Short mmCIF file of C-alpha atoms in Angstrom, two decimals:
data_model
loop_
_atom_site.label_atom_id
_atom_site.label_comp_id
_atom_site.label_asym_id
_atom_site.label_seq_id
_atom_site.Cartn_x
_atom_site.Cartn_y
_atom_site.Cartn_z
CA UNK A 1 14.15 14.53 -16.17
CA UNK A 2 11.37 15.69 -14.07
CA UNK A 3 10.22 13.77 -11.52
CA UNK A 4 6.27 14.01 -11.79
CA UNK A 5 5.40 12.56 -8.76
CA UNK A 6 7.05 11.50 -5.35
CA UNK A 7 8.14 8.13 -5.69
CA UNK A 8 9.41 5.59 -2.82
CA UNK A 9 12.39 5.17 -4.34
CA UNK A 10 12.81 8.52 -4.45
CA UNK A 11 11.99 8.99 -0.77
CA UNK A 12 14.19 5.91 0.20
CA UNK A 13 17.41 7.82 -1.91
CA UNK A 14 16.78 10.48 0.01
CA UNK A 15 17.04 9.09 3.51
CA UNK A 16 19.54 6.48 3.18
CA UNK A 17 21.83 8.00 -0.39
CA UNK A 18 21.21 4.67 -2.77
CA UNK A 19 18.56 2.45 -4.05
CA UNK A 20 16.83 0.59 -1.69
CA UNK A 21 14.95 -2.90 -2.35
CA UNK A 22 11.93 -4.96 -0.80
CA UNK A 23 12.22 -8.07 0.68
CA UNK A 24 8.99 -9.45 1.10
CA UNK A 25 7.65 -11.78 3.71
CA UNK A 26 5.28 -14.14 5.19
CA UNK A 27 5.57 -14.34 9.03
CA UNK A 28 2.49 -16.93 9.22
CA UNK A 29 -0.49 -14.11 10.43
CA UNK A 30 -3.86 -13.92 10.43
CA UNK A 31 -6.50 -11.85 10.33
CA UNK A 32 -9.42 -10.62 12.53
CA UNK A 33 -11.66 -10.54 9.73
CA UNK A 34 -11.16 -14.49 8.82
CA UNK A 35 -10.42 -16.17 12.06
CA UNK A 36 -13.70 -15.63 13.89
CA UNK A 37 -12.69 -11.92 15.63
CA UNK A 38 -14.85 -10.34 12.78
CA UNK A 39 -15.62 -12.58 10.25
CA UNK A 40 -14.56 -15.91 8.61
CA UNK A 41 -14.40 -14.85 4.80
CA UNK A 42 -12.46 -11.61 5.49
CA UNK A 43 -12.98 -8.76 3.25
CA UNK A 44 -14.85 -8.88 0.16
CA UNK A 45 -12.13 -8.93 -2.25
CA UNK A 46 -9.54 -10.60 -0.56
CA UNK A 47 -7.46 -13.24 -1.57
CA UNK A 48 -3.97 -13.22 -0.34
CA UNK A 49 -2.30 -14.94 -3.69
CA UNK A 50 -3.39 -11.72 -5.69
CA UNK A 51 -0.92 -9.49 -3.61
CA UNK A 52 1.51 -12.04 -2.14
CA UNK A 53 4.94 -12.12 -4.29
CA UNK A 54 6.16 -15.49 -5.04
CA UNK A 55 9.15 -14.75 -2.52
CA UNK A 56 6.94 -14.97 -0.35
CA UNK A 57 6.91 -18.84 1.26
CA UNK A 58 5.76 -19.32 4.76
CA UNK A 59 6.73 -22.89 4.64
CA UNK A 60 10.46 -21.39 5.16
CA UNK A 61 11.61 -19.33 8.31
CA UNK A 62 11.25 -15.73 8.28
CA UNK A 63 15.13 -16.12 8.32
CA UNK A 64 15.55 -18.04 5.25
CA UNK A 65 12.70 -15.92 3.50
CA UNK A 66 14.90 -12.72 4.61
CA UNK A 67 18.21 -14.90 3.21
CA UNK A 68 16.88 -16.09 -0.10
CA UNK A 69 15.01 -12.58 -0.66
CA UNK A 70 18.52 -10.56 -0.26
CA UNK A 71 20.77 -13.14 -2.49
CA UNK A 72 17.61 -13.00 -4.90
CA UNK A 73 18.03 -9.32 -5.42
CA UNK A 74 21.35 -8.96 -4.88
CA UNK A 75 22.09 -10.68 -8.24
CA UNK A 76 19.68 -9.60 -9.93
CA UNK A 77 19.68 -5.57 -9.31
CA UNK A 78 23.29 -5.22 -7.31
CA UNK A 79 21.24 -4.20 -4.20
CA UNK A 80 23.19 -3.28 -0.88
CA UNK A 81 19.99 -2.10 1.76
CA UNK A 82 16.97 -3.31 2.55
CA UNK A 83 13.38 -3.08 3.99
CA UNK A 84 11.82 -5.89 5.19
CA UNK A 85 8.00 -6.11 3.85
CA UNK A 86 5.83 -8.11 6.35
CA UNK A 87 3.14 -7.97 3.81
CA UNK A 88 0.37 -10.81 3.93
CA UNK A 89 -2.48 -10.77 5.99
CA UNK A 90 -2.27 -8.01 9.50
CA UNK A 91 1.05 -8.19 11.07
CA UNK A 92 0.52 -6.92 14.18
CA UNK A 93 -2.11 -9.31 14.92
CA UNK A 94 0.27 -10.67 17.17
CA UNK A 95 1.36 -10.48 20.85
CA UNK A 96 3.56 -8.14 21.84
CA UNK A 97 6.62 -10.93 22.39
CA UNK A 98 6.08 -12.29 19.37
CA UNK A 99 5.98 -9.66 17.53
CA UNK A 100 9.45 -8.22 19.12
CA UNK A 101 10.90 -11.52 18.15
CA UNK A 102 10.21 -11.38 14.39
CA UNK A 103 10.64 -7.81 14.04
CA UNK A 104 14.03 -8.19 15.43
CA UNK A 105 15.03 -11.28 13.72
CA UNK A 106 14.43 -9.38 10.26
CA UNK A 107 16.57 -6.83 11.80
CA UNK A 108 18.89 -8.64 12.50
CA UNK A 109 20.66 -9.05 9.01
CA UNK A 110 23.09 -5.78 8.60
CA UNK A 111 22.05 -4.95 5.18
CA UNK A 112 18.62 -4.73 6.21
CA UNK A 113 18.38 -0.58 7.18
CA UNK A 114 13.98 -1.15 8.43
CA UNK A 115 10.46 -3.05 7.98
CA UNK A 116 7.48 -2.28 5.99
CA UNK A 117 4.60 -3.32 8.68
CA UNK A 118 1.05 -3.95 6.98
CA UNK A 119 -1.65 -3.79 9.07
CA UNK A 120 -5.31 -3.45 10.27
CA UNK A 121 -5.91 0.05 12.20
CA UNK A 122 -7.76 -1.94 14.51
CA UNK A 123 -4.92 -3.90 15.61
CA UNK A 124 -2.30 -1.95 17.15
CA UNK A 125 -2.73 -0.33 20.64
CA UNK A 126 -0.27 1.51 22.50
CA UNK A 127 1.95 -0.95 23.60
CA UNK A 128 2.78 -2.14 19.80
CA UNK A 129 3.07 0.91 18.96
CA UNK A 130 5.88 1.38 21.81
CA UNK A 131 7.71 -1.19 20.32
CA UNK A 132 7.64 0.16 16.72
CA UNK A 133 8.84 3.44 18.48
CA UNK A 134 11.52 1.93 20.07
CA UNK A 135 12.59 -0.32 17.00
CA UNK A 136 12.52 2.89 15.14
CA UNK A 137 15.43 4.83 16.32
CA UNK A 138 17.74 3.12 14.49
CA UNK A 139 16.09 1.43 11.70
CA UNK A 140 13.11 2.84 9.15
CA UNK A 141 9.78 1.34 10.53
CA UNK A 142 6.49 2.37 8.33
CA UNK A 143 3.42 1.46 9.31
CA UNK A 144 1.74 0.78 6.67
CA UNK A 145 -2.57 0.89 6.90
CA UNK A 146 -5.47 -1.22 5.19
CA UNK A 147 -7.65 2.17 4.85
CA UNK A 148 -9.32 0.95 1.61
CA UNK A 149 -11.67 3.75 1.84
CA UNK A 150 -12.65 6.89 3.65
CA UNK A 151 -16.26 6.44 3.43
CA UNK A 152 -18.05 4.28 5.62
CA UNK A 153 -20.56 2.96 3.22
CA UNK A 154 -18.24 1.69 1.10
CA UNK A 155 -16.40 -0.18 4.51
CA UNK A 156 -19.33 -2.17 5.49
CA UNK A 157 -19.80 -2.99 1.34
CA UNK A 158 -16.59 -4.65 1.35
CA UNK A 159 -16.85 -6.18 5.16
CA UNK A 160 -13.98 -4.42 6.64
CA UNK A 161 -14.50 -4.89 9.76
CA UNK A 162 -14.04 -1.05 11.07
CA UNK A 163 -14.98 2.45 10.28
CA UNK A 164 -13.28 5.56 9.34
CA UNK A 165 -12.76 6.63 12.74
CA UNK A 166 -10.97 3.74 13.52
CA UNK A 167 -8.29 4.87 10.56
CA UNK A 168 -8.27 8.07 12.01
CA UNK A 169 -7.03 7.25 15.94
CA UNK A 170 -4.58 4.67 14.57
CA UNK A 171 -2.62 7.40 12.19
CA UNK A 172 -2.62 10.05 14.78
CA UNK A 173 -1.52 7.88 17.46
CA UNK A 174 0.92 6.58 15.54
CA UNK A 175 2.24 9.93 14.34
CA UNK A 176 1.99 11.23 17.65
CA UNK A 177 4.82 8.47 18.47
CA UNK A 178 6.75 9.79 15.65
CA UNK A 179 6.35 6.60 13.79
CA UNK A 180 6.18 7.27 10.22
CA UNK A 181 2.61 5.47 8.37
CA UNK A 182 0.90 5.63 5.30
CA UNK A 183 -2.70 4.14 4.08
CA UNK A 184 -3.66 1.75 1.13
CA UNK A 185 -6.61 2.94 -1.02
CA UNK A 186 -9.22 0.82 -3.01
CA UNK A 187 -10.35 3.19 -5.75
CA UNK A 188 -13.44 1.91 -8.43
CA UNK A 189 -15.59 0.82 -5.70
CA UNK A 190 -18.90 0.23 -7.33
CA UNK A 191 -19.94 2.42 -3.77
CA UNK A 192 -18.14 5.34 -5.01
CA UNK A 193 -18.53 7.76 -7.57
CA UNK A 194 -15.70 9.09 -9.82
CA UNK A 195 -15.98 12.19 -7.71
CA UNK A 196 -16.44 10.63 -4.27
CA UNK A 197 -12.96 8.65 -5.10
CA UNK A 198 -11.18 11.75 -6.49
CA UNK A 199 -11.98 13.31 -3.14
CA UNK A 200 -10.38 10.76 -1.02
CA UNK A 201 -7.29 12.86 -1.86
CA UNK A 202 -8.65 15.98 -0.65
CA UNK A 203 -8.76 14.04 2.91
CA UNK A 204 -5.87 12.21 2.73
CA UNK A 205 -3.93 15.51 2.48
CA UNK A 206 -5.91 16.54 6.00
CA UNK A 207 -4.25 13.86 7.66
CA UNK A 208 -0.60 12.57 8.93
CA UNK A 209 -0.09 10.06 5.91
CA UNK A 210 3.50 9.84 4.99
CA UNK A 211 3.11 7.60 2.36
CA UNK A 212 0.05 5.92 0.20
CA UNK A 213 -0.76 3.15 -2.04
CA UNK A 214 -3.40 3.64 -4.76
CA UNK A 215 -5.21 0.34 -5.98
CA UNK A 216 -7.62 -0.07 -8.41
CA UNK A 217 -10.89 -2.36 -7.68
CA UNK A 218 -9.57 -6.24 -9.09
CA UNK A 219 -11.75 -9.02 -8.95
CA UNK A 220 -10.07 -11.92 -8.26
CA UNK A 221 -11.03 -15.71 -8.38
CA UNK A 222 -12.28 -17.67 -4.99
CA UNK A 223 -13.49 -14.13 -3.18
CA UNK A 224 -17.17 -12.87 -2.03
CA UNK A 225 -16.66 -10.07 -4.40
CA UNK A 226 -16.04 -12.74 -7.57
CA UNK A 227 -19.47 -14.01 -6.68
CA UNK A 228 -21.20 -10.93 -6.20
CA UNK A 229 -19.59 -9.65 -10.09
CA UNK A 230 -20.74 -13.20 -11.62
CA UNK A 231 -24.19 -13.08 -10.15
CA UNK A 232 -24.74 -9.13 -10.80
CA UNK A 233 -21.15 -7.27 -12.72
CA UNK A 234 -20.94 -3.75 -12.05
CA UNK A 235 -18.39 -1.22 -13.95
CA UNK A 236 -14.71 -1.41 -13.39
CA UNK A 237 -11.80 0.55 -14.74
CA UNK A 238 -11.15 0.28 -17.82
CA UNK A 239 -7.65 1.13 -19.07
CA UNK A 240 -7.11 4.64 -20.18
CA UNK A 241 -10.02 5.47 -17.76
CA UNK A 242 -7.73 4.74 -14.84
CA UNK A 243 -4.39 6.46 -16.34
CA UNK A 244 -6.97 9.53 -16.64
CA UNK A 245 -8.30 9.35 -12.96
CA UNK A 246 -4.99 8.36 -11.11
CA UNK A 247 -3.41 11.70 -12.86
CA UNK A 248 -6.45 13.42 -11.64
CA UNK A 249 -5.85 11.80 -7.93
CA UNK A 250 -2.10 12.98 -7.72
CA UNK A 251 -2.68 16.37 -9.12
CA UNK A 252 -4.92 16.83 -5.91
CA UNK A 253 -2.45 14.61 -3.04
CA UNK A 254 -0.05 16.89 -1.73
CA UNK A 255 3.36 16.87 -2.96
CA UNK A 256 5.12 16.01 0.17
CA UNK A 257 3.05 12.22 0.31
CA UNK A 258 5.38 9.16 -0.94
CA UNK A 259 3.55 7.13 -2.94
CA UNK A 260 4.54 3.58 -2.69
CA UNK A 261 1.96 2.51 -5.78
CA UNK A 262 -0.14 3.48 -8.47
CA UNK A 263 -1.87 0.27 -8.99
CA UNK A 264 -2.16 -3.00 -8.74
CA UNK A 265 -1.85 -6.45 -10.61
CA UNK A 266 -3.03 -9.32 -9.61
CA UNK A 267 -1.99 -12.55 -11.03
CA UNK A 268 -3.60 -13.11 -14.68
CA UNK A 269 -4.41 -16.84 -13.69
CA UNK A 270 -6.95 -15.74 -10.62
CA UNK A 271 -7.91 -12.09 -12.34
CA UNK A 272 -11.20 -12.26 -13.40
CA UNK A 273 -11.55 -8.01 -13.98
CA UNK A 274 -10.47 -5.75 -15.60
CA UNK A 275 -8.41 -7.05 -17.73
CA UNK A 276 -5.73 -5.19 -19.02
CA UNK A 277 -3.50 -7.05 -20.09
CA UNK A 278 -0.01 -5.16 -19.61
CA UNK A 279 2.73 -5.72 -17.78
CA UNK A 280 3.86 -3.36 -14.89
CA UNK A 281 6.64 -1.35 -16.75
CA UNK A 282 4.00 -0.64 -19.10
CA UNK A 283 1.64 0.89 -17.13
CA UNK A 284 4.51 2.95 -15.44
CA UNK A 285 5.24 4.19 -18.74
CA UNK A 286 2.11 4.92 -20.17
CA UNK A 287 1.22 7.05 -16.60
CA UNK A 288 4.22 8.76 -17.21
CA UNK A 289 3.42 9.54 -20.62
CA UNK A 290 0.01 10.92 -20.32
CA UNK A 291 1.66 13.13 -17.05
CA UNK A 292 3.88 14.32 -19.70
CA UNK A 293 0.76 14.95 -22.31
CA UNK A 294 -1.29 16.78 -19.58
CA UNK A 295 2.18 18.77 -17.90
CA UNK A 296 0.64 17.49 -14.86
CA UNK A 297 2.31 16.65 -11.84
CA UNK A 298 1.93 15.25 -7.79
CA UNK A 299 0.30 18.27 -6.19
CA UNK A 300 -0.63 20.76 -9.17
CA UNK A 301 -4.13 20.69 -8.03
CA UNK A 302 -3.56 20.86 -4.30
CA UNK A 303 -4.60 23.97 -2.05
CA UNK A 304 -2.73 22.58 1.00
CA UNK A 305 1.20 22.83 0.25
CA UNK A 306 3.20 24.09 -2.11
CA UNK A 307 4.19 22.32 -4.94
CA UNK A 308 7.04 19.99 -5.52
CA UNK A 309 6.60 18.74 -9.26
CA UNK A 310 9.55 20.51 -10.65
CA UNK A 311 12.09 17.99 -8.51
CA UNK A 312 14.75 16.78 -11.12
#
């Protein structure tokens, strides 16, 4: 079978010779943008219960989140490694000794081989990143970055908080450390053309980004943007209009970028658009079907590396 794109699990059975699984987390963080640093609402479109896993259950110790997580997917998939996702809300937004402490107690467990660290770009600084660098030689640390968007129209749309620049000095200090880090993408931004988003590849593949997450725009229930789409709705996605742009995105990333996600889902209860209701093997499949239709594949549009669709 031919692997059309380069998939995490992919990159993950590469570096460590089996499957490796998620554990996902909430260590009890904040965020600049809500807690009076920036802002009180945070970002336009967030709300945290449209990207937080039911695992995840602050109420519990990051311990027993860790502990529940592994037996969880132990019996369920046979798993035997895995990454620790600290995924809700910035977590590095922290002091340095705290954040030492947690990172270390999820390393703690054996079968857990490294951490998945979201994050603001405007909240790490050197020291942080020292740690991560020192944590890293012997576990997998990514740093993973709220980017949303390389244009800095559509930044201030959503209220991010930052610019592009800011993006920009956090990945290359951070690669500069040798600490690998990838960027999450909004794509569907009613900022953005078609084109403008397509090209968001085209300067991805400029820059040190190991790995990326592609999103399209939701609108979710209780958020600015669900009052802004009430009062005013703009165009989203539609189905096949996404599987035909995010084929037309990964034909222009380079080959040699992981990418963690093609999309997202937000729960149906709080998604308010677009609305299509499938489930997430479905959309897998159907993006690898019209891959197949097109004989498309990661990096068959790129000018900046060679290609590396033809992986089996």
């Amino acid at each position: 079978m031919i692997n059309r794109y380069y998939s995490f699990g992919q990159y993950l059975k590469e570096v460590f010779g089996k499957k490796v699984y998620k554990v996902n987390v909430d260590a009890g963080f904040t965020c600049p943008n809500r807690d009076g640093t920036l802002g009180m609402s945070g970002c336009i479109y967030c709300n945290n219960v449209s990207f937080r896993p039911p695992s995840c259950a602050p109420e519990l110790s990051l311990s027993e989140q860790i502990l529940n997580g592994i037996v969880h997917v132990k019996n369920r998939y046979k798993a035997e490694l895995f990454l620790v996702y600290f995924q809700p809300y910035t977590n590095t937004y922290a002091s340095v000794e705290k954040l030492e402490k947690l990172y270390k107690e999820a390393l703690s467990f054996p079968e857990v081989v490294g951490l998945a660290i979201g994050t603001r770009p405007d909240c790490v600084d050197e020291e942080k990143l020292e740690l991560i660098q020192a944590l890293s030689k012997n576990h997998l640390i990514i740093m993973e970055y709220g980017l949303q968007s390389i244009y800095d129209k559509s930044l201030e749309y959503i209220h991010r908080g930052h610019d592009y620049v800011t993006f920009l000095k956090a990945i290359y200090k951070t690669y500069e450390m040798g600490i690998p880090a990838g960027a999450h993408i909004i794509v569907g931004l009613p900022t953005e053309t078609r084109d403008e988003s397509l090209q968001m590849a085209d300067e991805i593949n400029r820059h040190p980004i190991k790995f990326l997450k592609i999103h399209q725009l939701q609108i979710v229930k209780n958020t600015v943007l669900a009052k802004m789409y009430e009062k005013n709705p703009f165009k989203v996605f539609d189905y096949e209009e996404y599987l035909d742009f995010v084929i037309d995105f990964i034909e222009r990333l380079s080959p040699d970028i992981v990418l963690q996600r093609l999309f997202a889902m937000a729960p149906e209860d709080i998604l308010i658009a677009p609305k299509w209701n499938r489930s997430k093997q479905q959309i897998l499949n159907d993006i690898n079907k019209k891959f197949e239709e097109r004989n498309a594949c990661q990096g068959s549009k790129c000018s900046f590396t060679r290609h590396r669709c033809l992986r089996s």
